[in-house]
Tab-separated table of C-alpha atoms and ligand atoms in Angstrom:
chain	number	residue	atom	x	y	z
W	271	MET	CA	8.923	-20.620	-0.221
W	272	ILE	CA	5.961	-22.513	0.259
W	273	GLN	CA	3.008	-20.663	-1.537
W	274	GLN	CA	-0.329	-21.582	0.314
W	275	ASP	CA	-3.293	-22.053	-2.024
W	276	PRO	CA	-5.718	-19.044	-1.184
W	277	GLY	CA	-8.532	-21.380	-2.259
W	278	ALA	CA	-8.117	-23.606	0.488
W	279	LEU	CA	-8.059	-20.608	3.063
W	280	TYR	CA	-11.129	-18.762	1.891
W	281	PRO	CA	-13.701	-20.392	3.744
W	282	ASP	CA	-12.191	-19.307	6.955
W	283	HIS	CA	-11.521	-16.113	5.684
W	284	LEU	CA	-15.302	-15.568	4.458
W	285	ALA	CA	-16.553	-17.004	8.094
W	286	VAL	CA	-14.316	-14.193	9.604
W	287	LEU	CA	-15.903	-11.476	7.436
W	288	CYS	CA	-19.351	-12.710	8.160
W	289	ARG	CA	-18.674	-12.670	11.876
W	290	ARG	CA	-17.021	-8.976	11.670
W	291	ALA	CA	-20.061	-8.074	9.536
W	292	GLU	CA	-22.722	-9.138	12.056
W	293	GLN	CA	-20.749	-7.531	14.791
W	294	ALA	CA	-20.630	-4.277	12.695
W	295	LEU	CA	-24.161	-4.201	11.900
W	296	ALA	CA	-25.077	-4.858	15.741
W	297	ARG	CA	-22.886	-1.857	16.345
W	298	GLY	CA	-24.605	0.244	13.658
W	299	GLY	CA	-28.322	-0.940	14.242
W	300	PHE	CA	-28.552	-2.238	10.733
W	301	ASP	CA	-29.931	-5.701	9.111
W	302	HIS	CA	-27.859	-5.938	5.825
W	303	LEU	CA	-24.301	-4.810	4.886
W	304	VAL	CA	-24.548	-3.695	1.294
W	305	VAL	CA	-21.439	-3.023	-0.553
W	306	PRO	CA	-21.188	-1.683	-4.319
W	307	SER	CA	-18.128	-2.296	-6.186
W	308	GLY	CA	-18.174	1.174	-7.557
W	309	THR	CA	-18.542	2.936	-10.915
W	310	LEU	CA	-16.732	4.034	-13.757
W	311	HIS	CA	-15.742	7.830	-13.539
W	312	TYR	CA	-15.362	10.148	-16.531
W	313	GLN	CA	-13.310	12.882	-17.304
W	314	VAL	CA	-14.814	16.322	-17.695
W	315	PHE	CA	-16.214	17.118	-20.937
W	316	ASP	CA	-15.277	13.917	-22.258
W	317	ASP	CA	-16.783	10.335	-22.360
W	318	ARG	CA	-13.269	8.780	-21.553
W	319	ASP	CA	-13.265	7.135	-18.042
W	320	TYR	CA	-10.552	7.132	-15.440
W	321	PRO	CA	-9.019	3.618	-14.290
W	322	TYR	CA	-11.632	1.778	-12.605
W	323	ALA	CA	-10.775	1.731	-8.902
W	324	VAL	CA	-12.664	-1.090	-7.024
W	325	ASN	CA	-14.325	-0.298	-3.433
W	326	PRO	CA	-11.793	-2.010	-1.092
W	327	GLN	CA	-14.657	-2.627	1.178
W	328	PHE	CA	-15.931	-4.878	-2.002
W	329	LYS	CA	-12.566	-6.456	-2.538
W	330	ALA	CA	-12.334	-7.356	1.057
W	331	TRP	CA	-15.146	-10.095	0.161
W	332	LEU	CA	-14.090	-11.033	-3.024
W	333	PRO	CA	-11.141	-11.362	-5.212
W	334	LEU	CA	-12.831	-9.429	-7.744
W	335	THR	CA	-11.269	-5.864	-8.946
W	336	ARG	CA	-12.986	-5.331	-12.208
W	337	VAL	CA	-16.604	-5.611	-11.871
W	338	PRO	CA	-17.953	-2.141	-11.432
W	339	ASN	CA	-21.819	-1.783	-10.854
W	340	SER	CA	-21.824	-4.914	-8.855
W	341	TRP	CA	-22.932	-5.523	-5.231
W	342	ILE	CA	-22.308	-7.508	-2.288
W	343	VAL	CA	-25.418	-8.133	0.213
W	344	PHE	CA	-24.649	-9.885	3.662
W	345	THR	CA	-27.714	-10.469	6.066
W	346	PRO	CA	-26.510	-12.238	9.182
W	347	GLY	CA	-27.635	-16.201	9.045
W	348	LYS	CA	-27.842	-16.111	5.470
W	349	ARG	CA	-25.112	-16.648	2.759
W	350	PRO	CA	-23.749	-13.966	1.357
W	351	ALA	CA	-25.017	-12.752	-2.100
W	352	VAL	CA	-23.301	-11.116	-5.201
W	353	ILE	CA	-25.224	-9.180	-7.516
W	354	PHE	CA	-22.781	-9.534	-10.534
W	355	HIS	CA	-23.050	-6.894	-13.354
W	356	GLN	CA	-22.096	-8.843	-16.731
W	357	PRO	CA	-23.551	-6.195	-19.382
W	358	PHE	CA	-24.406	-7.200	-22.967
W	359	ASP	CA	-22.034	-5.033	-24.320
W	360	TYR	CA	-20.143	-5.096	-27.707
W	361	TRP	CA	-17.854	-2.131	-27.031
W	362	HIS	CA	-16.051	-3.655	-24.130
W	363	VAL	CA	-14.707	-7.230	-23.076
W	364	VAL	CA	-17.541	-7.909	-20.544
W	365	PRO	CA	-16.363	-9.571	-17.043
W	366	ASP	CA	-15.993	-13.348	-17.411
W	367	ALA	CA	-18.885	-15.045	-15.933
W	368	PRO	CA	-18.116	-15.785	-12.140
W	369	SER	CA	-15.563	-18.543	-11.227
W	370	GLY	CA	-13.024	-19.243	-9.058
W	371	TRP	CA	-12.484	-20.445	-5.342
W	372	TRP	CA	-15.578	-17.878	-4.011
W	373	VAL	CA	-18.115	-18.831	-6.200
W	374	GLU	CA	-19.686	-21.904	-4.361
W	375	HIS	CA	-19.982	-19.871	-1.151
W	376	PHE	CA	-22.040	-17.014	-2.578
W	377	ASP	CA	-25.792	-16.906	-4.043
W	378	ILE	CA	-25.154	-15.248	-7.526
W	379	HIS	CA	-27.312	-13.126	-9.367
W	380	ILE	CA	-25.914	-11.879	-12.680
W	381	ILE	CA	-27.499	-8.410	-13.764
W	382	ARG	CA	-27.414	-6.982	-17.487
W	383	THR	CA	-27.840	-3.113	-16.373
W	384	PRO	CA	-26.785	-1.440	-13.378
W	385	ASP	CA	-30.388	-0.432	-12.393
W	386	GLU	CA	-31.469	-4.308	-12.152
W	387	ALA	CA	-29.584	-4.549	-8.976
W	388	LEU	CA	-32.304	-2.556	-7.457
W	389	ALA	CA	-34.924	-5.480	-7.366
W	390	LEU	CA	-32.309	-7.840	-5.662
W	391	LEU	CA	-30.889	-5.302	-3.034
W	392	PRO	CA	-32.897	-5.603	0.391
W	393	PRO	CA	-36.363	-3.834	-0.163
W	394	ASP	CA	-35.906	-1.024	2.688
W	395	PRO	CA	-32.575	0.850	2.427
W	396	ALA	CA	-32.975	2.586	5.731
W	397	ARG	CA	-32.284	-1.081	7.033
W	398	CYS	CA	-28.917	-1.373	5.241
W	399	ALA	CA	-25.211	-0.011	6.003
W	400	ILE	CA	-24.325	0.888	2.468
W	401	LEU	CA	-20.690	1.084	2.233
W	402	GLY	CA	-19.424	3.025	-0.911
W	403	GLU	CA	-18.683	5.953	-2.995
W	404	PRO	CA	-21.813	8.706	-3.645
W	405	GLN	CA	-21.594	7.578	-7.698
W	406	SER	CA	-22.878	4.071	-6.527
W	407	ALA	CA	-26.407	5.740	-5.819
W	408	LEU	CA	-29.186	3.690	-7.586
W	409	GLY	CA	-32.865	4.581	-7.825
W	410	ALA	CA	-35.222	7.285	-8.338
W	411	LEU	CA	-34.436	10.311	-5.981
W	412	GLY	CA	-31.551	8.219	-4.725
W	413	ALA	CA	-33.231	5.478	-3.003
W	414	TYR	CA	-29.887	3.532	-2.782
W	415	VAL	CA	-27.529	5.971	-1.355
W	416	PRO	CA	-24.348	4.867	0.309
W	417	ASN	CA	-24.607	6.212	3.995
W	418	ASN	CA	-21.340	4.515	5.368
W	419	PRO	CA	-22.453	4.706	8.983
W	420	ALA	CA	-19.192	5.431	11.028
W	421	PRO	CA	-20.044	2.826	13.750
W	422	VAL	CA	-19.892	0.034	10.958
W	423	VAL	CA	-16.951	1.675	8.970
W	424	ASN	CA	-15.041	1.903	12.161
W	425	TYR	CA	-15.709	-1.473	13.032
W	426	LEU	CA	-14.650	-3.143	9.817
W	427	GLU	CA	-11.491	-0.923	9.099
W	428	TRP	CA	-10.101	-1.632	12.304
W	429	HIS	CA	-10.499	-5.347	11.880
W	430	ARG	CA	-9.002	-5.287	8.727
W	431	GLY	CA	-5.881	-4.363	10.528
W	432	SER	CA	-5.801	-8.259	11.324
W	433	LYS	CA	-4.934	-9.956	8.040
W	434	THR	CA	-6.658	-13.703	7.724
W	435	PRO	CA	-4.259	-16.739	6.268
W	436	TYR	CA	-5.863	-16.267	3.612
W	437	GLU	CA	-5.020	-12.513	2.886
W	438	ILE	CA	-1.430	-13.187	3.833
W	439	ALA	CA	-1.182	-16.016	1.137
W	440	LEU	CA	-2.061	-13.400	-1.553
W	441	MET	CA	0.015	-10.855	-0.030
W	442	ARG	CA	2.805	-13.196	-0.505
W	443	GLN	CA	1.892	-13.720	-4.030
W	444	ALA	CA	2.346	-9.854	-4.000
W	445	GLN	CA	5.681	-10.147	-3.167
W	446	VAL	CA	6.606	-12.742	-5.340
W	447	LEU	CA	5.372	-10.326	-8.358
W	448	GLY	CA	7.068	-7.347	-7.105
W	449	VAL	CA	10.396	-8.953	-6.758
W	450	ARG	CA	10.232	-10.378	-10.192
W	451	GLY	CA	9.868	-6.894	-11.347
W	452	HIS	CA	12.597	-5.411	-9.012
W	453	ARG	CA	15.050	-7.996	-10.296
W	454	ALA	CA	14.103	-6.917	-13.738
W	455	ALA	CA	14.552	-3.111	-13.020
W	456	GLU	CA	17.610	-3.699	-11.543
W	457	ALA	CA	19.283	-5.425	-14.591
W	458	ALA	CA	18.053	-2.716	-16.734
W	459	PHE	CA	19.722	0.028	-14.569
W	460	ARG	CA	22.981	-2.147	-14.667
W	461	ASN	CA	22.524	-2.110	-18.284
W	462	GLY	CA	22.409	1.674	-18.272
W	463	ALA	CA	18.549	1.960	-19.188
W	464	ASP	CA	16.524	5.172	-18.466
W	465	GLU	CA	13.870	5.601	-16.238
W	466	PHE	CA	10.971	4.857	-18.471
W	467	SER	CA	12.673	1.804	-19.699
W	468	ILE	CA	13.211	0.630	-16.314
W	469	HIS	CA	9.714	1.208	-15.572
W	470	MET	CA	8.509	-0.700	-18.843
W	471	ALA	CA	10.987	-3.683	-17.856
W	472	TYR	CA	9.397	-3.941	-14.273
W	473	CYS	CA	5.799	-3.927	-15.738
W	474	GLN	CA	6.894	-6.365	-18.376
W	475	ALA	CA	8.462	-8.722	-15.708
W	476	VAL	CA	5.350	-8.477	-13.034
W	477	GLY	CA	2.910	-8.781	-15.879
W	478	GLN	CA	0.840	-5.643	-14.637
W	479	ASP	CA	0.815	-2.322	-16.224
W	480	ALA	CA	0.189	1.022	-14.386
W	481	THR	CA	-3.576	0.958	-14.083
W	482	GLU	CA	-3.034	-2.736	-12.064
W	483	LEU	CA	0.137	-1.813	-10.166
W	484	PRO	CA	-0.930	-0.651	-6.595
W	485	TYR	CA	0.418	2.518	-6.880
W	486	GLY	CA	2.518	4.485	-9.498
W	487	ASN	CA	6.104	3.515	-9.788
W	488	ILE	CA	8.717	5.498	-8.351
W	489	VAL	CA	11.656	5.041	-10.570
W	490	ALA	CA	14.497	7.479	-9.695
W	491	LEU	CA	18.132	7.676	-11.253
W	492	ASN	CA	20.949	9.737	-9.402
W	493	GLU	CA	19.435	13.022	-7.701
W	494	HIS	CA	16.109	11.980	-8.628
W	495	ALA	CA	15.907	9.799	-5.637
W	496	ALA	CA	15.854	12.760	-3.580
W	497	VAL	CA	12.135	13.535	-4.670
W	498	LEU	CA	10.130	11.348	-2.294
W	499	HIS	CA	7.236	10.851	-4.816
W	500	TYR	CA	9.146	11.037	-8.242
W	501	THR	CA	7.098	9.555	-10.709
W	502	GLU	CA	8.251	11.654	-13.945
W	503	LEU	CA	9.856	8.345	-15.759
W	504	GLY	CA	12.703	10.581	-17.761
W	505	ARG	CA	13.368	9.228	-21.150
W	506	LYS	CA	17.032	9.923	-21.094
W	507	ALA	CA	19.568	8.043	-18.499
W	508	PRO	CA	21.637	10.931	-17.186
W	509	GLN	CA	25.453	10.449	-17.356
W	510	PRO	CA	27.029	9.147	-15.276
W	511	LEU	CA	24.706	6.979	-13.523
W	512	ARG	CA	25.246	6.956	-10.043
W	513	SER	CA	22.323	5.466	-8.277
W	514	PHE	CA	18.933	3.961	-8.639
W	515	LEU	CA	16.034	4.278	-5.973
W	516	ILE	CA	12.886	2.077	-7.136
W	517	ASP	CA	9.598	1.886	-4.931
W	518	ALA	CA	7.500	-0.210	-6.774
W	519	GLY	CA	4.896	-3.022	-6.026
W	520	ALA	CA	2.339	-5.547	-7.464
W	521	SER	CA	-1.174	-6.455	-7.088
W	522	ALA	CA	-2.558	-9.978	-6.195
W	523	HIS	CA	-6.118	-10.224	-6.373
W	524	GLY	CA	-6.473	-7.015	-4.882
W	525	TYR	CA	-3.841	-7.109	-2.279
W	526	ALA	CA	-0.828	-4.957	-2.547
W	527	SER	CA	2.843	-5.157	-2.193
W	528	ASP	CA	5.014	-1.960	-1.528
W	529	ILE	CA	9.051	-2.843	-1.894
W	530	THR	CA	11.874	-0.338	-2.106
W	531	ARG	CA	15.437	-0.808	-3.006
W	532	THR	CA	18.444	1.429	-3.798
W	533	TYR	CA	21.151	0.411	-5.774
W	534	ALA	CA	24.879	2.235	-6.238
W	535	ALA	CA	26.235	2.017	-9.878
W	536	ALA	CA	29.666	0.194	-10.093
W	537	GLY	CA	32.670	2.193	-8.588
W	538	HIS	CA	30.405	4.379	-6.232
W	539	ASP	CA	31.637	2.585	-3.097
W	540	GLU	CA	30.815	5.007	-0.394
W	541	PHE	CA	27.512	5.331	-1.349
W	542	ALA	CA	27.508	1.805	-1.716
W	543	ALA	CA	28.510	1.167	1.620
W	544	MET	CA	26.048	3.892	2.990
W	545	ILE	CA	23.202	1.759	1.284
W	546	GLU	CA	24.547	-1.365	3.225
W	547	ALA	CA	24.460	0.367	6.507
W	548	VAL	CA	21.014	1.274	5.959
W	549	ASP	CA	20.067	-1.959	4.818
W	550	ALA	CA	21.662	-3.455	8.082
W	551	ALA	CA	19.662	-0.795	10.287
W	552	GLN	CA	16.223	-1.527	8.282
W	553	GLN	CA	16.731	-5.346	9.252
W	554	THR	CA	16.940	-4.521	12.743
W	555	MET	CA	14.040	-2.347	12.570
W	556	CYS	CA	12.008	-4.926	10.808
W	557	ALA	CA	12.947	-7.559	13.542
W	558	ALA	CA	11.368	-4.982	16.064
W	559	VAL	CA	8.008	-5.784	14.790
W	560	ARG	CA	6.399	-7.708	17.636
W	561	PRO	CA	3.004	-7.652	19.366
W	562	GLY	CA	2.623	-4.997	21.876
W	563	PHE	CA	5.292	-2.622	20.614
W	564	ASP	CA	4.296	0.893	19.815
W	565	TYR	CA	4.846	1.647	16.170
W	566	LYS	CA	5.270	5.253	17.103
W	567	GLN	CA	8.603	4.062	19.265
W	568	LEU	CA	9.655	2.197	16.005
W	569	HIS	CA	9.433	5.494	14.241
W	570	VAL	CA	11.598	7.448	16.701
W	571	ASP	CA	13.994	4.532	17.281
W	572	ALA	CA	14.515	4.691	13.453
W	573	HIS	CA	15.221	8.362	13.404
W	574	LEU	CA	18.116	7.452	16.102
W	575	SER	CA	19.071	4.549	13.973
W	576	LEU	CA	19.368	6.315	10.851
W	577	MET	CA	21.267	9.391	12.362
W	578	GLY	CA	23.855	6.706	13.842
W	579	VAL	CA	24.759	6.149	10.099
W	580	LEU	CA	25.049	9.647	9.185
W	581	LYS	CA	27.182	10.263	12.263
W	582	ASP	CA	29.303	7.157	10.812
W	583	PHE	CA	29.578	8.723	7.337
W	584	GLY	CA	30.591	11.958	8.827
W	585	VAL	CA	27.448	13.675	7.591
W	586	ILE	CA	26.405	15.193	11.000
W	587	LYS	CA	28.469	16.138	13.652
W	588	VAL	CA	26.426	15.921	16.642
W	589	SER	CA	24.850	12.868	18.259
W	590	PRO	CA	21.645	10.959	16.930
W	591	GLN	CA	19.429	12.046	19.973
W	592	THR	CA	20.655	15.691	19.528
W	593	ALA	CA	19.800	15.621	15.466
W	594	LEU	CA	16.584	14.354	16.745
W	595	GLU	CA	15.787	16.892	19.143
W	596	THR	CA	16.932	19.836	17.111
W	597	GLY	CA	15.123	18.639	13.882
W	598	VAL	CA	18.160	17.698	11.920
W	599	SER	CA	17.165	14.028	11.536
W	600	ALA	CA	13.940	15.151	10.099
W	601	ALA	CA	15.605	16.857	7.346
W	602	PHE	CA	17.553	13.840	6.183
W	603	PHE	CA	14.670	11.269	7.241
W	604	PRO	CA	11.384	13.450	6.440
W	605	HIS	CA	8.740	10.646	6.212
W	606	GLY	CA	7.174	8.280	8.379
W	607	ILE	CA	8.913	4.793	8.978
W	608	GLY	CA	5.907	3.026	7.271
W	609	HIS	CA	2.081	2.215	7.498
W	610	LEU	CA	-0.510	-0.774	7.664
W	611	ILE	CA	-0.758	-2.427	4.206
W	612	GLY	CA	-3.058	-4.897	2.643
W	613	LEU	CA	-5.960	-4.257	0.395
W	614	GLN	CA	-4.807	-0.682	0.079
W	615	VAL	CA	-0.953	0.520	-0.236
W	616	HIS	CA	-1.591	2.758	2.831
W	617	ASP	CA	-4.421	0.541	4.358
W	618	VAL	CA	-7.060	2.087	6.756
W	619	ALA	CA	-7.393	2.656	10.372
W	620	GLY	CA	-3.679	3.299	10.865
W	621	PHE	CA	-4.463	6.151	13.610
W	622	ALA	CA	-7.580	4.416	15.172
W	623	ALA	CA	-7.876	3.998	18.864
W	624	SER	CA	-10.146	1.295	18.856
W	625	ASP	CA	-12.985	-0.482	16.784
W	626	GLU	CA	-15.534	2.313	17.977
W	627	GLY	CA	-13.319	4.981	16.594
W	628	GLY	CA	-11.283	7.721	18.225
W	629	ARG	CA	-7.680	8.565	16.834
W	630	ILE	CA	-4.259	8.366	18.161
W	631	GLU	CA	-2.277	11.428	17.244
W	632	ARG	CA	1.334	11.661	15.868
W	633	PRO	CA	3.957	12.335	18.223
W	634	ALA	CA	4.726	16.088	17.668
W	635	GLY	CA	7.416	16.911	15.205
W	636	HIS	CA	6.365	13.762	12.926
W	637	PRO	CA	3.595	14.991	10.670
W	638	TYR	CA	4.045	12.216	8.173
W	639	LEU	CA	3.656	8.929	10.323
W	640	ARG	CA	0.669	7.093	8.891
W	641	LEU	CA	0.457	4.459	11.744
W	642	THR	CA	0.250	5.196	15.399
W	643	ARG	CA	-0.965	2.129	16.862
W	644	VAL	CA	0.703	-0.707	18.830
W	645	LEU	CA	1.296	-3.634	16.809
W	646	GLU	CA	-0.859	-6.635	16.820
W	647	PRO	CA	-0.642	-10.168	15.529
W	648	GLY	CA	-1.781	-10.170	11.949
W	649	MET	CA	-0.929	-6.754	11.216
W	650	VAL	CA	1.432	-6.250	7.957
W	651	VAL	CA	3.485	-3.116	7.889
W	652	THR	CA	5.907	-1.605	5.831
W	653	ILE	CA	9.327	-0.647	7.259
W	654	GLU	CA	10.749	1.740	5.137
W	655	PRO	CA	13.475	3.962	6.561
W	656	GLY	CA	15.253	6.603	4.392
W	657	LEU	CA	17.954	9.159	4.138
W	658	TYR	CA	17.779	11.705	1.400
W	659	PHE	CA	19.848	14.978	0.685
W	660	ILE	CA	16.953	17.619	-0.099
W	661	ASP	CA	18.304	21.232	-0.377
W	662	MET	CA	15.198	22.486	0.718
W	663	LEU	CA	15.083	20.917	3.840
W	664	LEU	CA	18.695	21.162	4.680
W	665	ASN	CA	18.028	24.991	4.193
W	666	GLU	CA	15.712	24.862	6.680
W	667	VAL	CA	18.147	23.612	9.096
W	668	LYS	CA	20.582	26.369	8.304
W	669	ALA	CA	17.748	28.714	8.644
W	670	ALA	CA	16.745	27.416	12.061
W	671	GLY	CA	20.498	28.238	13.591
W	672	HIS	CA	21.443	24.099	13.474
W	673	GLY	CA	23.714	24.165	10.409
W	674	ASP	CA	26.962	23.645	12.482
W	675	ALA	CA	25.319	19.961	13.178
W	676	ILE	CA	25.920	19.139	9.667
W	677	ASN	CA	29.129	18.520	7.632
W	678	TRP	CA	28.330	20.364	4.424
W	679	GLU	CA	31.246	18.806	2.222
W	680	ARG	CA	29.750	15.543	2.955
W	681	VAL	CA	26.332	16.448	1.889
W	682	ASP	CA	27.849	17.916	-1.299
W	683	PHE	CA	29.461	14.600	-1.868
W	684	PHE	CA	26.439	12.262	-1.301
W	685	ARG	CA	23.779	15.035	-2.851
W	686	PRO	CA	24.367	13.558	-6.524
W	687	TYR	CA	23.208	10.161	-5.162
W	688	GLY	CA	19.683	11.643	-4.467
W	689	GLY	CA	19.103	9.365	-1.116
W	690	ILE	CA	18.276	5.903	-0.278
W	691	ARG	CA	15.264	4.018	0.777
W	692	ILE	CA	14.799	0.221	1.557
W	693	GLU	CA	11.346	-1.069	2.180
W	694	ASP	CA	9.750	-4.359	3.051
W	695	GLU	CA	6.365	-5.676	4.369
W	696	VAL	CA	6.846	-7.366	7.821
W	697	LEU	CA	3.939	-9.549	9.444
W	698	CYS	CA	3.613	-9.201	13.121
W	699	THR	CA	3.055	-12.565	14.526
W	700	ASP	CA	2.614	-13.979	18.191
W	701	GLY	CA	6.519	-14.267	18.045
W	702	GLU	CA	9.165	-13.261	15.843
W	703	ALA	CA	8.812	-10.915	12.886
W	704	ASP	CA	7.955	-12.467	9.836
W	705	ASN	CA	9.372	-10.541	6.615
W	706	LEU	CA	7.159	-11.188	3.830
W	707	THR	CA	9.991	-9.469	1.275
W	708	ARG	CA	13.267	-10.632	2.209
W	709	PRO	CA	12.944	-14.428	1.650
W	710	VAL	CA	11.544	-13.856	-2.035
W	711	PHE	CA	14.571	-11.601	-2.685
W	712	ALA	CA	16.933	-14.397	-1.432
W	713	ALA	CA	15.184	-17.300	-3.561
W	714	ALA	CA	15.336	-14.980	-6.506
W	715	ASN	CA	18.734	-14.624	-6.106
W	716	GLY	CA	19.640	-17.984	-5.850
Q	960	LIG	N1	5.092	3.325	-2.360
Q	960	LIG	C1	4.437	4.615	-1.239
Q	960	LIG	C2	4.915	4.230	-0.145
Q	960	LIG	O1	5.887	3.638	0.447
Q	960	LIG	O2	4.388	4.504	1.147
Q	961	LIG	MN1	6.974	2.327	-1.280
Q	962	LIG	MN1	5.347	2.338	1.893
């Protein structure tokens, strides 16, 4: 897999951001775009801070994820500026002096205290679209308060749906890191490790700890795979080990990957066959990512395809269509088929009707779908079908009078495995779908 140099792609990315910012400011009637990087947040009655999370609107411009109290200022027609907070501090490691592929494109102002930014920001905050969290406010009586004007935010968030080649290059890096972790995690599972140890093996291989990863790892052995957001990290491996589901990503200069794989322990051939069937179905779904295709339809098609798998394995007795219509399929596949991904794992504007706002609602009966838009070139989406054996949801099917649709002996057989999820990132191009994840696994295997 050829890795592209993000530095060579950055000038075009920045030009796109400047054009988008100009248009967004025109929509909102502002003269300047001002974006704080965010602040440290402290725990109540304590002097400990939570892990710092950079404002996504800030890291869209710069590959900087660890410089709180900094600001970007963009005024149409001028070079963008960054106000870079590099405190005099002997308690902590201060951010390195600005370096990297972006510095030559910005006017850079170093400040030593957060308040020094005030003298460098445009003088009239009323003329500024200030995008950030309330805690970033600066100045007496909150002179500089993030106002997050909807026309500006809607415009920028909508257009973030279309990734630049620079962003795709970084997202490919995030795949490479994530797959490295996945391979280490599978090896740890095959060696009989517990969930916590598998998680540590993952972090070690990726070179990122929990504060750097884009979301909390889901490392689930056996029945734990049926808990959709299982983040417990058990310290003792269950006996016998039957199955392993891992949903874990990595960060590359602020961009995320979000990858899930499921494995059967040796000798559990029927579950292994079901994983293979879901894997094949997932690849067909990935290939459906093309411009003009409605992601809502992809989600509904996924229900039918997954119910086909359950029918083949004798778990349901009704047709996929009947399973969908009666809510049986939602008990086995109770989440959305995926979401936009980029600077945020669940990236913004998944429901946006246009760059002026508005909302495309989810189809009735699918309350957890996170993306309802028609696919466009440049979008990166996850495709993450799953099948789970969750008693709470299956009991609801029974209570609703559809218990006869299910072969309960087969449910008893598969329940100890928890479930299956397989998740890749797919880039929508002008033509064929470009799966960002699969080729990286293939290369790691080879
Ligand atoms: N890891 C969270 C998700 O797949 O959406
Ligand atoms: Mn995931
Ligand atoms: Mn996901």
